[in-house]
Amino acid sequence: MDKELKRNIAVIDDDVLVRQALEDCMESAGYVVKGFGSAEEFLESGSTRDAACLIVDVQLPGITGLELQDKLGGADCPVPIVFVSALGTGANREKAIRQGAAGFLGKPFRRVDLLNIVGAAIRR
């Protein structure tokens, strides 16, 4: 994979302020970031080919984060997925990890934890 492609991150969160904060965080660490307000918007964009990692909210309108993971192949998804959610424990977390998520952070989380998980996911 091209080194530049390894820096591309897609952020999928319907909360504009959260999405912008995630984008700013990743951009400040040198990543190239595209933000999307829904899983459908992301899928229609064609960005699945470009992203080195996805940062996805679990609770999205329409296709949820976990449904997006299923659509992308679950554990066989070639793009690592890091979930962020206000519902950071329980069944959602277990399902995401069981299906191959690279990480799952409950909101609020520390910037350094997100950067560490995304960095490790891309290096895999």
Short mmCIF file of N, CA and C in Angstrom, two decimals:
data_model
loop_
_atom_site.label_atom_id
_atom_site.label_comp_id
_atom_site.label_asym_id
_atom_site.label_seq_id
_atom_site.Cartn_x
_atom_site.Cartn_y
_atom_site.Cartn_z
N MET A 1 0.85 -1.19 0.00
CA MET A 1 0.00 0.00 0.00
C MET A 1 0.88 1.24 0.00
N ASP A 2 0.49 2.22 -0.78
CA ASP A 2 1.21 3.48 -0.86
C ASP A 2 1.27 4.15 0.50
N LYS A 3 2.43 4.73 0.83
CA LYS A 3 2.60 5.37 2.14
C LYS A 3 1.58 6.48 2.37
N GLU A 4 1.26 7.27 1.33
CA GLU A 4 0.28 8.34 1.48
C GLU A 4 -1.10 7.77 1.80
N LEU A 5 -1.48 6.67 1.17
CA LEU A 5 -2.78 6.06 1.47
C LEU A 5 -2.87 5.63 2.92
N LYS A 6 -1.76 5.24 3.51
CA LYS A 6 -1.76 4.80 4.90
C LYS A 6 -2.07 5.95 5.85
N ARG A 7 -2.08 7.17 5.37
CA ARG A 7 -2.37 8.33 6.21
C ARG A 7 -3.82 8.78 6.10
N ASN A 8 -4.61 8.15 5.22
CA ASN A 8 -6.00 8.55 5.00
C ASN A 8 -6.92 7.93 6.03
N ILE A 9 -7.68 8.78 6.72
CA ILE A 9 -8.61 8.35 7.75
C ILE A 9 -10.00 8.84 7.37
N ALA A 10 -11.00 7.99 7.52
CA ALA A 10 -12.40 8.40 7.36
C ALA A 10 -13.05 8.44 8.73
N VAL A 11 -13.70 9.55 9.02
CA VAL A 11 -14.43 9.72 10.28
C VAL A 11 -15.92 9.74 9.95
N ILE A 12 -16.67 8.84 10.58
CA ILE A 12 -18.10 8.73 10.31
C ILE A 12 -18.85 8.92 11.63
N ASP A 13 -19.46 10.11 11.76
CA ASP A 13 -20.21 10.44 12.97
C ASP A 13 -21.27 11.46 12.59
N ASP A 14 -22.51 11.25 13.02
CA ASP A 14 -23.59 12.16 12.65
C ASP A 14 -23.60 13.45 13.47
N ASP A 15 -22.88 13.49 14.57
CA ASP A 15 -22.78 14.70 15.38
C ASP A 15 -21.67 15.58 14.78
N VAL A 16 -22.06 16.71 14.20
CA VAL A 16 -21.12 17.58 13.49
C VAL A 16 -19.97 18.01 14.39
N LEU A 17 -20.25 18.39 15.63
CA LEU A 17 -19.20 18.86 16.53
C LEU A 17 -18.23 17.74 16.89
N VAL A 18 -18.74 16.55 17.14
CA VAL A 18 -17.87 15.41 17.45
C VAL A 18 -17.03 15.06 16.22
N ARG A 19 -17.68 15.02 15.07
CA ARG A 19 -16.96 14.69 13.83
C ARG A 19 -15.84 15.68 13.58
N GLN A 20 -16.12 16.97 13.74
CA GLN A 20 -15.09 17.99 13.53
C GLN A 20 -13.95 17.85 14.54
N ALA A 21 -14.28 17.55 15.78
CA ALA A 21 -13.24 17.37 16.80
C ALA A 21 -12.36 16.16 16.45
N LEU A 22 -12.98 15.08 15.98
CA LEU A 22 -12.20 13.90 15.58
C LEU A 22 -11.32 14.22 14.37
N GLU A 23 -11.88 14.93 13.40
CA GLU A 23 -11.11 15.32 12.23
C GLU A 23 -9.92 16.19 12.63
N ASP A 24 -10.16 17.18 13.48
CA ASP A 24 -9.09 18.07 13.94
C ASP A 24 -8.00 17.29 14.67
N CYS A 25 -8.40 16.37 15.51
CA CYS A 25 -7.45 15.54 16.27
C CYS A 25 -6.55 14.75 15.31
N MET A 26 -7.16 14.11 14.34
CA MET A 26 -6.38 13.28 13.42
C MET A 26 -5.53 14.13 12.49
N GLU A 27 -6.05 15.25 12.04
CA GLU A 27 -5.27 16.14 11.17
C GLU A 27 -4.06 16.70 11.91
N SER A 28 -4.23 17.01 13.20
CA SER A 28 -3.11 17.55 13.97
C SER A 28 -2.00 16.52 14.14
N ALA A 29 -2.34 15.26 13.97
CA ALA A 29 -1.34 14.19 14.05
C ALA A 29 -0.77 13.84 12.68
N GLY A 30 -1.16 14.59 11.65
CA GLY A 30 -0.59 14.39 10.32
C GLY A 30 -1.39 13.51 9.39
N TYR A 31 -2.58 13.13 9.78
CA TYR A 31 -3.42 12.29 8.91
C TYR A 31 -4.21 13.16 7.94
N VAL A 32 -4.55 12.58 6.81
CA VAL A 32 -5.46 13.19 5.84
C VAL A 32 -6.83 12.63 6.17
N VAL A 33 -7.80 13.52 6.45
CA VAL A 33 -9.08 13.08 6.99
C VAL A 33 -10.24 13.53 6.11
N LYS A 34 -11.19 12.61 5.93
CA LYS A 34 -12.46 12.93 5.28
C LYS A 34 -13.55 12.59 6.29
N GLY A 35 -14.49 13.51 6.48
CA GLY A 35 -15.58 13.28 7.41
C GLY A 35 -16.88 13.01 6.70
N PHE A 36 -17.70 12.16 7.31
CA PHE A 36 -18.99 11.78 6.76
C PHE A 36 -20.03 11.78 7.87
N GLY A 37 -21.25 12.23 7.56
CA GLY A 37 -22.31 12.30 8.54
C GLY A 37 -23.12 11.03 8.68
N SER A 38 -22.89 10.06 7.80
CA SER A 38 -23.62 8.81 7.87
C SER A 38 -22.83 7.71 7.17
N ALA A 39 -23.19 6.48 7.48
CA ALA A 39 -22.55 5.34 6.82
C ALA A 39 -22.89 5.33 5.34
N GLU A 40 -24.13 5.71 5.01
CA GLU A 40 -24.54 5.75 3.61
C GLU A 40 -23.70 6.75 2.82
N GLU A 41 -23.47 7.92 3.40
CA GLU A 41 -22.64 8.94 2.75
C GLU A 41 -21.23 8.39 2.50
N PHE A 42 -20.69 7.70 3.49
CA PHE A 42 -19.36 7.11 3.34
C PHE A 42 -19.36 6.07 2.23
N LEU A 43 -20.32 5.15 2.23
CA LEU A 43 -20.36 4.09 1.23
C LEU A 43 -20.53 4.65 -0.18
N GLU A 44 -21.34 5.69 -0.32
CA GLU A 44 -21.57 6.29 -1.64
C GLU A 44 -20.36 7.09 -2.14
N SER A 45 -19.48 7.48 -1.24
CA SER A 45 -18.34 8.33 -1.61
C SER A 45 -17.24 7.59 -2.35
N GLY A 46 -17.20 6.27 -2.20
CA GLY A 46 -16.11 5.50 -2.79
C GLY A 46 -14.84 5.54 -1.97
N SER A 47 -14.90 6.11 -0.78
CA SER A 47 -13.71 6.26 0.06
C SER A 47 -13.26 4.96 0.72
N THR A 48 -14.02 3.90 0.56
CA THR A 48 -13.61 2.63 1.16
C THR A 48 -12.28 2.16 0.58
N ARG A 49 -12.00 2.55 -0.65
CA ARG A 49 -10.74 2.14 -1.30
C ARG A 49 -9.55 2.94 -0.81
N ASP A 50 -9.79 4.16 -0.32
CA ASP A 50 -8.71 5.07 0.04
C ASP A 50 -8.34 5.06 1.51
N ALA A 51 -9.25 4.64 2.36
CA ALA A 51 -9.06 4.78 3.80
C ALA A 51 -8.12 3.72 4.36
N ALA A 52 -7.21 4.16 5.19
CA ALA A 52 -6.32 3.25 5.91
C ALA A 52 -6.96 2.82 7.22
N CYS A 53 -7.92 3.62 7.71
CA CYS A 53 -8.60 3.32 8.96
C CYS A 53 -9.90 4.12 9.00
N LEU A 54 -10.92 3.53 9.62
CA LEU A 54 -12.19 4.21 9.83
C LEU A 54 -12.37 4.47 11.32
N ILE A 55 -12.85 5.66 11.64
CA ILE A 55 -13.27 5.98 13.00
C ILE A 55 -14.78 6.16 12.90
N VAL A 56 -15.54 5.28 13.58
CA VAL A 56 -16.97 5.19 13.35
C VAL A 56 -17.74 5.24 14.67
N ASP A 57 -18.77 6.08 14.70
CA ASP A 57 -19.69 6.08 15.83
C ASP A 57 -20.58 4.84 15.71
N VAL A 58 -20.94 4.25 16.82
CA VAL A 58 -21.81 3.08 16.81
C VAL A 58 -23.24 3.48 16.43
N GLN A 59 -23.76 4.53 17.06
CA GLN A 59 -25.14 4.95 16.84
C GLN A 59 -25.20 5.99 15.73
N LEU A 60 -25.51 5.52 14.54
CA LEU A 60 -25.68 6.40 13.39
C LEU A 60 -27.11 6.27 12.88
N PRO A 61 -27.66 7.32 12.28
CA PRO A 61 -28.99 7.18 11.66
C PRO A 61 -28.87 6.29 10.42
N GLY A 62 -29.91 5.56 10.12
CA GLY A 62 -29.85 4.66 8.96
C GLY A 62 -28.98 3.46 9.30
N ILE A 63 -27.95 3.23 8.51
CA ILE A 63 -27.03 2.13 8.75
C ILE A 63 -26.19 2.47 9.97
N THR A 64 -26.23 1.64 11.00
CA THR A 64 -25.44 1.89 12.21
C THR A 64 -23.98 1.54 11.97
N GLY A 65 -23.15 1.92 12.91
CA GLY A 65 -21.72 1.59 12.80
C GLY A 65 -21.47 0.09 12.73
N LEU A 66 -22.20 -0.68 13.54
CA LEU A 66 -22.03 -2.13 13.53
C LEU A 66 -22.54 -2.74 12.22
N GLU A 67 -23.62 -2.18 11.66
CA GLU A 67 -24.11 -2.66 10.37
C GLU A 67 -23.11 -2.32 9.26
N LEU A 68 -22.47 -1.16 9.36
CA LEU A 68 -21.44 -0.80 8.40
C LEU A 68 -20.29 -1.80 8.46
N GLN A 69 -19.90 -2.17 9.67
CA GLN A 69 -18.85 -3.17 9.84
C GLN A 69 -19.25 -4.47 9.14
N ASP A 70 -20.49 -4.88 9.31
CA ASP A 70 -20.99 -6.08 8.63
C ASP A 70 -20.90 -5.93 7.11
N LYS A 71 -21.35 -4.79 6.59
CA LYS A 71 -21.33 -4.55 5.15
C LYS A 71 -19.92 -4.58 4.57
N LEU A 72 -18.96 -4.14 5.37
CA LEU A 72 -17.57 -4.10 4.90
C LEU A 72 -16.85 -5.43 5.08
N GLY A 73 -17.54 -6.40 5.62
CA GLY A 73 -16.94 -7.72 5.71
C GLY A 73 -16.68 -8.21 7.11
N GLY A 74 -17.12 -7.49 8.12
CA GLY A 74 -16.92 -7.95 9.50
C GLY A 74 -15.45 -8.17 9.80
N ALA A 75 -15.12 -9.35 10.29
CA ALA A 75 -13.74 -9.67 10.65
C ALA A 75 -12.83 -9.72 9.42
N ASP A 76 -13.41 -9.88 8.24
CA ASP A 76 -12.63 -9.95 7.01
C ASP A 76 -12.46 -8.59 6.34
N CYS A 77 -12.93 -7.54 6.99
CA CYS A 77 -12.82 -6.19 6.44
C CYS A 77 -11.35 -5.80 6.31
N PRO A 78 -10.93 -5.38 5.12
CA PRO A 78 -9.52 -5.01 4.93
C PRO A 78 -9.14 -3.69 5.58
N VAL A 79 -10.14 -2.88 5.96
CA VAL A 79 -9.88 -1.58 6.55
C VAL A 79 -10.15 -1.66 8.05
N PRO A 80 -9.16 -1.37 8.89
CA PRO A 80 -9.41 -1.41 10.33
C PRO A 80 -10.44 -0.37 10.75
N ILE A 81 -11.29 -0.76 11.69
CA ILE A 81 -12.33 0.12 12.19
C ILE A 81 -12.11 0.35 13.68
N VAL A 82 -12.10 1.63 14.06
CA VAL A 82 -12.05 2.01 15.46
C VAL A 82 -13.41 2.64 15.78
N PHE A 83 -14.13 2.03 16.72
CA PHE A 83 -15.43 2.56 17.11
C PHE A 83 -15.28 3.53 18.26
N VAL A 84 -16.11 4.58 18.21
CA VAL A 84 -16.23 5.52 19.33
C VAL A 84 -17.72 5.60 19.64
N SER A 85 -18.04 5.59 20.93
CA SER A 85 -19.46 5.58 21.27
C SER A 85 -19.69 6.05 22.69
N ALA A 86 -20.82 6.73 22.87
CA ALA A 86 -21.26 7.07 24.22
C ALA A 86 -21.74 5.81 24.93
N LEU A 87 -22.03 4.78 24.14
CA LEU A 87 -22.44 3.48 24.67
C LEU A 87 -21.25 2.53 24.58
N GLY A 88 -20.22 2.83 25.34
CA GLY A 88 -18.93 2.16 25.18
C GLY A 88 -18.76 0.82 25.85
N THR A 89 -19.80 0.30 26.46
CA THR A 89 -19.65 -0.99 27.11
C THR A 89 -20.75 -1.93 26.66
N GLY A 90 -20.65 -3.16 27.07
CA GLY A 90 -21.72 -4.11 26.84
C GLY A 90 -21.71 -4.77 25.48
N ALA A 91 -22.92 -5.08 25.02
CA ALA A 91 -23.09 -5.90 23.82
C ALA A 91 -22.49 -5.27 22.57
N ASN A 92 -22.64 -3.95 22.41
CA ASN A 92 -22.07 -3.30 21.22
C ASN A 92 -20.57 -3.46 21.16
N ARG A 93 -19.92 -3.24 22.28
CA ARG A 93 -18.46 -3.37 22.34
C ARG A 93 -18.03 -4.81 22.04
N GLU A 94 -18.69 -5.75 22.67
CA GLU A 94 -18.35 -7.17 22.47
C GLU A 94 -18.53 -7.57 21.01
N LYS A 95 -19.65 -7.17 20.41
CA LYS A 95 -19.91 -7.53 19.02
C LYS A 95 -18.87 -6.91 18.09
N ALA A 96 -18.57 -5.63 18.28
CA ALA A 96 -17.60 -4.95 17.42
C ALA A 96 -16.23 -5.64 17.49
N ILE A 97 -15.79 -5.95 18.68
CA ILE A 97 -14.47 -6.59 18.85
C ILE A 97 -14.50 -8.01 18.28
N ARG A 98 -15.56 -8.73 18.54
CA ARG A 98 -15.70 -10.10 18.01
C ARG A 98 -15.67 -10.11 16.48
N GLN A 99 -16.22 -9.06 15.88
CA GLN A 99 -16.25 -8.95 14.42
C GLN A 99 -14.99 -8.32 13.84
N GLY A 100 -13.99 -8.09 14.69
CA GLY A 100 -12.70 -7.67 14.17
C GLY A 100 -12.35 -6.20 14.30
N ALA A 101 -13.11 -5.44 15.08
CA ALA A 101 -12.77 -4.02 15.26
C ALA A 101 -11.36 -3.87 15.82
N ALA A 102 -10.66 -2.86 15.34
CA ALA A 102 -9.30 -2.60 15.82
C ALA A 102 -9.32 -1.98 17.21
N GLY A 103 -10.44 -1.37 17.59
CA GLY A 103 -10.56 -0.75 18.90
C GLY A 103 -11.95 -0.23 19.13
N PHE A 104 -12.24 0.06 20.39
CA PHE A 104 -13.55 0.57 20.78
C PHE A 104 -13.35 1.51 21.96
N LEU A 105 -13.63 2.78 21.76
CA LEU A 105 -13.45 3.78 22.81
C LEU A 105 -14.79 4.35 23.23
N GLY A 106 -15.03 4.37 24.54
CA GLY A 106 -16.22 5.02 25.06
C GLY A 106 -15.99 6.51 25.17
N LYS A 107 -17.01 7.31 24.79
CA LYS A 107 -16.92 8.76 24.90
C LYS A 107 -17.21 9.15 26.34
N PRO A 108 -16.52 10.09 26.90
CA PRO A 108 -15.36 10.77 26.33
C PRO A 108 -14.11 9.89 26.46
N PHE A 109 -13.16 10.14 25.61
CA PHE A 109 -11.91 9.39 25.64
C PHE A 109 -10.76 10.37 25.50
N ARG A 110 -9.57 9.88 25.80
CA ARG A 110 -8.39 10.73 25.69
C ARG A 110 -7.86 10.71 24.26
N ARG A 111 -7.43 11.87 23.80
CA ARG A 111 -6.86 12.01 22.45
C ARG A 111 -5.74 11.01 22.23
N VAL A 112 -4.87 10.86 23.20
CA VAL A 112 -3.73 9.96 23.06
C VAL A 112 -4.18 8.52 22.87
N ASP A 113 -5.27 8.13 23.52
CA ASP A 113 -5.77 6.76 23.34
C ASP A 113 -6.26 6.54 21.91
N LEU A 114 -6.97 7.52 21.36
CA LEU A 114 -7.43 7.41 19.98
C LEU A 114 -6.25 7.33 19.02
N LEU A 115 -5.29 8.20 19.19
CA LEU A 115 -4.12 8.20 18.30
C LEU A 115 -3.34 6.90 18.40
N ASN A 116 -3.20 6.36 19.59
CA ASN A 116 -2.49 5.09 19.76
C ASN A 116 -3.22 3.94 19.08
N ILE A 117 -4.53 3.88 19.24
CA ILE A 117 -5.30 2.79 18.62
C ILE A 117 -5.28 2.91 17.10
N VAL A 118 -5.47 4.11 16.58
CA VAL A 118 -5.46 4.29 15.11
C VAL A 118 -4.07 3.96 14.56
N GLY A 119 -3.03 4.44 15.21
CA GLY A 119 -1.66 4.14 14.76
C GLY A 119 -1.38 2.65 14.75
N ALA A 120 -1.79 1.97 15.78
CA ALA A 120 -1.58 0.51 15.85
C ALA A 120 -2.40 -0.20 14.76
N ALA A 121 -3.61 0.27 14.53
CA ALA A 121 -4.47 -0.36 13.52
C ALA A 121 -3.87 -0.23 12.13
N ILE A 122 -3.32 0.92 11.83
CA ILE A 122 -2.72 1.14 10.51
C ILE A 122 -1.44 0.32 10.33
N ARG A 123 -0.69 0.17 11.40
CA ARG A 123 0.56 -0.61 11.31
C ARG A 123 0.32 -2.11 11.15
N ARG A 124 -0.85 -2.60 11.52
CA ARG A 124 -1.15 -4.04 11.41
C ARG A 124 -1.05 -4.53 10.01
#
